[in-house]
PDB file of C-alpha atoms in Angstrom:
ATOM      1  CA  MET A   1      18.157 -36.415  71.794  1.00 95.00           C
ATOM      2  CA  GLY A   2      16.947 -33.181  73.356  1.00 94.00           C
ATOM      3  CA  VAL A   3      15.933 -31.795  69.966  1.00 92.00           C
ATOM      4  CA  ILE A   4      14.056 -34.998  69.133  1.00 93.00           C
ATOM      5  CA  PHE A   5      12.305 -34.866  72.516  1.00 93.00           C
ATOM      6  CA  TRP A   6      11.335 -31.230  71.929  1.00 92.00           C
ATOM      7  CA  LEU A   7      10.019 -31.959  68.440  1.00 87.00           C
ATOM      8  CA  SER A   8       8.007 -34.894  69.793  1.00 90.00           C
ATOM      9  CA  SER A   9       6.579 -32.655  72.521  1.00 92.00           C
ATOM     10  CA  ARG A  10       4.909 -30.454  69.925  1.00 89.00           C
ATOM     11  CA  THR A  11       1.198 -31.062  69.495  1.00 90.00           C
ATOM     12  CA  ALA A  12      -0.052 -32.353  66.162  1.00 82.00           C
ATOM     13  CA  ASP A  13      -1.174 -28.834  65.205  1.00 83.00           C
ATOM     14  CA  GLU A  14       2.182 -27.280  66.128  1.00 83.00           C
ATOM     15  CA  SER A  15       4.032 -29.996  64.255  1.00 77.00           C
ATOM     16  CA  ALA A  16       1.864 -29.517  61.157  1.00 73.00           C
ATOM     17  CA  GLN A  17       2.457 -25.774  61.264  1.00 76.00           C
ATOM     18  CA  GLN A  18       6.194 -26.289  61.646  1.00 72.00           C
ATOM     19  CA  SER A  19       6.452 -28.570  58.636  1.00 71.00           C
ATOM     20  CA  GLY A  20       4.043 -26.420  56.610  1.00 71.00           C
ATOM     21  CA  ASN A  21       6.669 -24.596  54.533  1.00 72.00           C
ATOM     22  CA  ILE A  22       8.295 -27.785  53.324  1.00 72.00           C
ATOM     23  CA  LEU A  23       4.919 -29.353  52.744  1.00 73.00           C
ATOM     24  CA  ASN A  24       3.738 -26.359  50.670  1.00 78.00           C
ATOM     25  CA  ARG A  25       6.742 -26.687  48.349  1.00 79.00           C
ATOM     26  CA  LEU A  26       6.143 -30.401  47.876  1.00 76.00           C
ATOM     27  CA  ILE A  27       2.463 -29.755  47.220  1.00 79.00           C
ATOM     28  CA  GLU A  28       3.479 -27.368  44.429  1.00 82.00           C
ATOM     29  CA  ILE A  29       5.530 -30.181  42.880  1.00 80.00           C
ATOM     30  CA  PHE A  30       3.452 -33.306  43.575  1.00 77.00           C
ATOM     31  CA  GLY A  31      -0.011 -31.921  44.337  1.00 78.00           C
ATOM     32  CA  ASP A  32      -2.032 -31.919  47.548  1.00 79.00           C
ATOM     33  CA  ASN A  33      -2.452 -35.518  48.620  1.00 74.00           C
ATOM     34  CA  ILE A  34      -1.809 -37.867  51.526  1.00 72.00           C
ATOM     35  CA  PHE A  35       1.393 -39.075  49.888  1.00 73.00           C
ATOM     36  CA  THR A  36       2.968 -35.609  50.051  1.00 74.00           C
ATOM     37  CA  ASP A  37       2.167 -35.248  53.752  1.00 71.00           C
ATOM     38  CA  PHE A  38       3.476 -38.774  54.352  1.00 77.00           C
ATOM     39  CA  ILE A  39       6.832 -37.933  52.719  1.00 78.00           C
ATOM     40  CA  VAL A  40       7.397 -34.849  54.890  1.00 77.00           C
ATOM     41  CA  ARG A  41       6.492 -36.514  58.170  1.00 78.00           C
ATOM     42  CA  LYS A  42       8.318 -39.789  57.602  1.00 86.00           C
ATOM     43  CA  LEU A  43      11.381 -38.104  56.131  1.00 87.00           C
ATOM     44  CA  ALA A  44      11.559 -35.948  59.251  1.00 85.00           C
ATOM     45  CA  HIS A  45      11.570 -39.081  61.426  1.00 87.00           C
ATOM     46  CA  PHE A  46      14.209 -40.705  59.250  1.00 95.00           C
ATOM     47  CA  LEU A  47      16.550 -37.694  59.177  1.00 95.00           C
ATOM     48  CA  GLU A  48      16.280 -37.006  62.921  1.00 95.00           C
ATOM     49  CA  PHE A  49      17.441 -40.493  63.672  1.00 97.00           C
ATOM     50  CA  THR A  50      20.070 -40.502  60.923  1.00 98.00           C
ATOM     51  CA  GLY A  51      21.640 -37.621  62.829  1.00 97.00           C
ATOM     52  CA  LEU A  52      21.236 -39.428  66.132  1.00 98.00           C
ATOM     53  CA  GLY A  53      22.850 -42.581  64.720  1.00 98.00           C
ATOM     54  CA  LEU A  54      25.816 -40.560  63.478  1.00 97.00           C
ATOM     55  CA  LEU A  55      26.192 -38.695  66.770  1.00 97.00           C
ATOM     56  CA  MET A  56      25.692 -41.826  68.879  1.00 97.00           C
ATOM     57  CA  ASN A  57      28.497 -43.585  66.991  1.00 97.00           C
ATOM     58  CA  THR A  58      30.744 -40.553  67.396  1.00 97.00           C
ATOM     59  CA  ALA A  59      30.051 -40.321  71.131  1.00 97.00           C
ATOM     60  CA  LEU A  60      30.666 -44.014  71.710  1.00 97.00           C
ATOM     61  CA  TYR A  61      33.882 -43.932  69.684  1.00 96.00           C
ATOM     62  CA  GLN A  62      35.149 -40.908  71.601  1.00 95.00           C
ATOM     63  CA  THR A  63      34.416 -42.478  74.994  1.00 96.00           C
ATOM     64  CA  ARG A  64      35.270 -46.127  74.291  1.00 94.00           C
ATOM     65  CA  LYS A  65      38.071 -45.572  71.714  1.00 90.00           C
ATOM     66  CA  ARG A  66      36.608 -48.265  69.492  1.00 91.00           C
ATOM     67  CA  LYS A  67      33.794 -48.518  66.991  1.00 93.00           C
ATOM     68  CA  SER A  68      30.499 -49.766  68.429  1.00 95.00           C
ATOM     69  CA  PHE A  69      28.153 -49.903  65.458  1.00 96.00           C
ATOM     70  CA  LEU A  70      25.699 -52.389  66.897  1.00 97.00           C
ATOM     71  CA  LEU A  71      25.541 -50.696  70.315  1.00 97.00           C
ATOM     72  CA  ALA A  72      25.056 -47.234  68.792  1.00 97.00           C
ATOM     73  CA  THR A  73      22.276 -48.468  66.522  1.00 98.00           C
ATOM     74  CA  ALA A  74      20.602 -50.353  69.375  1.00 98.00           C
ATOM     75  CA  LEU A  75      20.715 -47.288  71.659  1.00 98.00           C
ATOM     76  CA  ALA A  76      19.268 -45.048  68.940  1.00 98.00           C
ATOM     77  CA  SER A  77      16.545 -47.619  68.263  1.00 98.00           C
ATOM     78  CA  LEU A  78      15.758 -47.838  71.968  1.00 98.00           C
ATOM     79  CA  TYR A  79      15.504 -44.055  72.115  1.00 98.00           C
ATOM     80  CA  ALA A  80      13.169 -44.188  69.100  1.00 98.00           C
ATOM     81  CA  LEU A  81      10.957 -46.576  71.051  1.00 98.00           C
ATOM     82  CA  THR A  82      10.863 -44.266  74.081  1.00 97.00           C
ATOM     83  CA  ASP A  83      10.140 -41.353  71.731  1.00 96.00           C
ATOM     84  CA  GLU A  84       7.097 -43.152  70.348  1.00 96.00           C
ATOM     85  CA  VAL A  85       5.832 -43.902  73.869  1.00 97.00           C
ATOM     86  CA  HIS A  86       6.403 -40.239  74.794  1.00 96.00           C
ATOM     87  CA  GLN A  87       4.127 -39.212  71.925  1.00 94.00           C
ATOM     88  CA  LEU A  88       1.231 -41.094  73.564  1.00 94.00           C
ATOM     89  CA  PHE A  89       1.128 -38.242  76.076  1.00 95.00           C
ATOM     90  CA  VAL A  90       1.151 -35.412  73.512  1.00 94.00           C
ATOM     91  CA  GLU A  91      -2.120 -34.030  72.156  1.00 92.00           C
ATOM     92  CA  GLY A  92      -2.871 -35.303  68.675  1.00 91.00           C
ATOM     93  CA  ARG A  93       0.222 -37.520  68.501  1.00 90.00           C
ATOM     94  CA  ALA A  94       0.372 -41.317  68.553  1.00 92.00           C
ATOM     95  CA  CYS A  95       2.722 -44.211  69.153  1.00 94.00           C
ATOM     96  CA  ARG A  96       3.306 -46.028  65.856  1.00 93.00           C
ATOM     97  CA  ALA A  97       5.439 -49.088  65.221  1.00 96.00           C
ATOM     98  CA  ALA A  98       5.990 -47.888  61.644  1.00 93.00           C
ATOM     99  CA  ASP A  99       7.528 -44.648  62.939  1.00 94.00           C
ATOM    100  CA  TRP A 100       9.826 -46.631  65.244  1.00 96.00           C
ATOM    101  CA  ALA A 101      10.915 -48.739  62.252  1.00 97.00           C
ATOM    102  CA  ILE A 102      11.570 -45.622  60.151  1.00 96.00           C
ATOM    103  CA  ASP A 103      13.539 -44.088  63.041  1.00 97.00           C
ATOM    104  CA  THR A 104      15.603 -47.261  63.385  1.00 98.00           C
ATOM    105  CA  CYS A 105      16.325 -47.304  59.644  1.00 98.00           C
ATOM    106  CA  GLY A 106      17.480 -43.704  59.963  1.00 98.00           C
ATOM    107  CA  ALA A 107      19.809 -44.706  62.819  1.00 98.00           C
ATOM    108  CA  ILE A 108      21.226 -47.496  60.643  1.00 98.00           C
ATOM    109  CA  VAL A 109      21.933 -44.988  57.867  1.00 98.00           C
ATOM    110  CA  GLY A 110      23.594 -42.708  60.444  1.00 98.00           C
ATOM    111  CA  THR A 111      25.774 -45.626  61.531  1.00 98.00           C
ATOM    112  CA  ILE A 112      26.719 -46.346  57.919  1.00 98.00           C
ATOM    113  CA  ALA A 113      27.544 -42.660  57.408  1.00 98.00           C
ATOM    114  CA  PHE A 114      29.799 -42.755  60.482  1.00 97.00           C
ATOM    115  CA  ALA A 115      31.563 -45.874  59.195  1.00 97.00           C
ATOM    116  CA  VAL A 116      32.177 -44.293  55.777  1.00 97.00           C
ATOM    117  CA  ILE A 117      33.403 -40.998  57.247  1.00 97.00           C
ATOM    118  CA  PHE A 118      35.608 -42.855  59.738  1.00 95.00           C
ATOM    119  CA  ALA A 119      37.125 -45.018  56.984  1.00 96.00           C
ATOM    120  CA  LEU A 120      37.800 -42.004  54.752  1.00 97.00           C
ATOM    121  CA  LEU A 121      39.383 -40.018  57.585  1.00 95.00           C
ATOM    122  CA  SER A 122      41.492 -42.996  58.672  1.00 93.00           C
ATOM    123  CA  LYS A 123      42.748 -43.467  55.127  1.00 95.00           C
ATOM    124  CA  ALA A 124      43.582 -39.758  54.786  1.00 94.00           C
ATOM    125  CA  ILE A 125      45.463 -39.746  58.102  1.00 93.00           C
ATOM    126  CA  LYS A 126      47.466 -42.849  57.140  1.00 93.00           C
ATOM    127  CA  ARG A 127      48.327 -41.284  53.786  1.00 92.00           C
ATOM    128  CA  LYS A 128      49.448 -38.064  55.490  1.00 90.00           C
ATOM    129  CA  ASN A 129      51.579 -39.978  57.991  1.00 90.00           C
ATOM    130  CA  THR A 130      53.195 -41.982  55.189  1.00 89.00           C
ATOM    131  CA  ILE A 131      54.039 -38.797  53.281  1.00 87.00           C
ATOM    132  CA  ASP A 132      55.385 -37.154  56.447  1.00 84.00           C
ATOM    133  CA  ARG A 133      57.673 -40.160  57.138  1.00 86.00           C
ATOM    134  CA  LYS A 134      59.000 -40.070  53.562  1.00 87.00           C
ATOM    135  CA  ILE A 135      59.772 -36.363  53.851  1.00 85.00           C
ATOM    136  CA  ASN A 136      61.555 -36.755  57.196  1.00 71.00           C
TER     137      ASN A 136
END
C-alpha cells in the first residue's frame, strides 16, 4: 500500500518519465499512439492491485487463519478508491472511476492467484503428509 501511495504521489510528469522506458519499447512494437500509452498506464494500475489483492489475502489468512476472499477484495477495492481520491491532490493527476474499476479487477485477479496458490500448496502438503505416513 505504501508503494502504491508513493507511485500515486508522483506528479503526472514524474509518472510519465518513470514509465517512459516501457512505453518506448511498446512504441517500437505498436507505434506512437494513445492506445500504447493507455496500455502502459492501465496495466500499471492493474498489476499494482493484483499484487495488493494477493498480499491482502495472504495477510488476512495469516492473521485470521481462514480464507477471506471477499473481505480481501473489498479492502483492496476500498484502498483503490482512496488512492483515486488521493490523486485529486497531486499535480496533473485525476480521480477516475475507470481507474478504480481497473484496480478492483486487478485485486480480483490477485485474490484468484492466492486461491490457486493456496490450493496447490495445500494439495502438495497433503500429498507429502500421506507419503510420510506410509513410510512411517
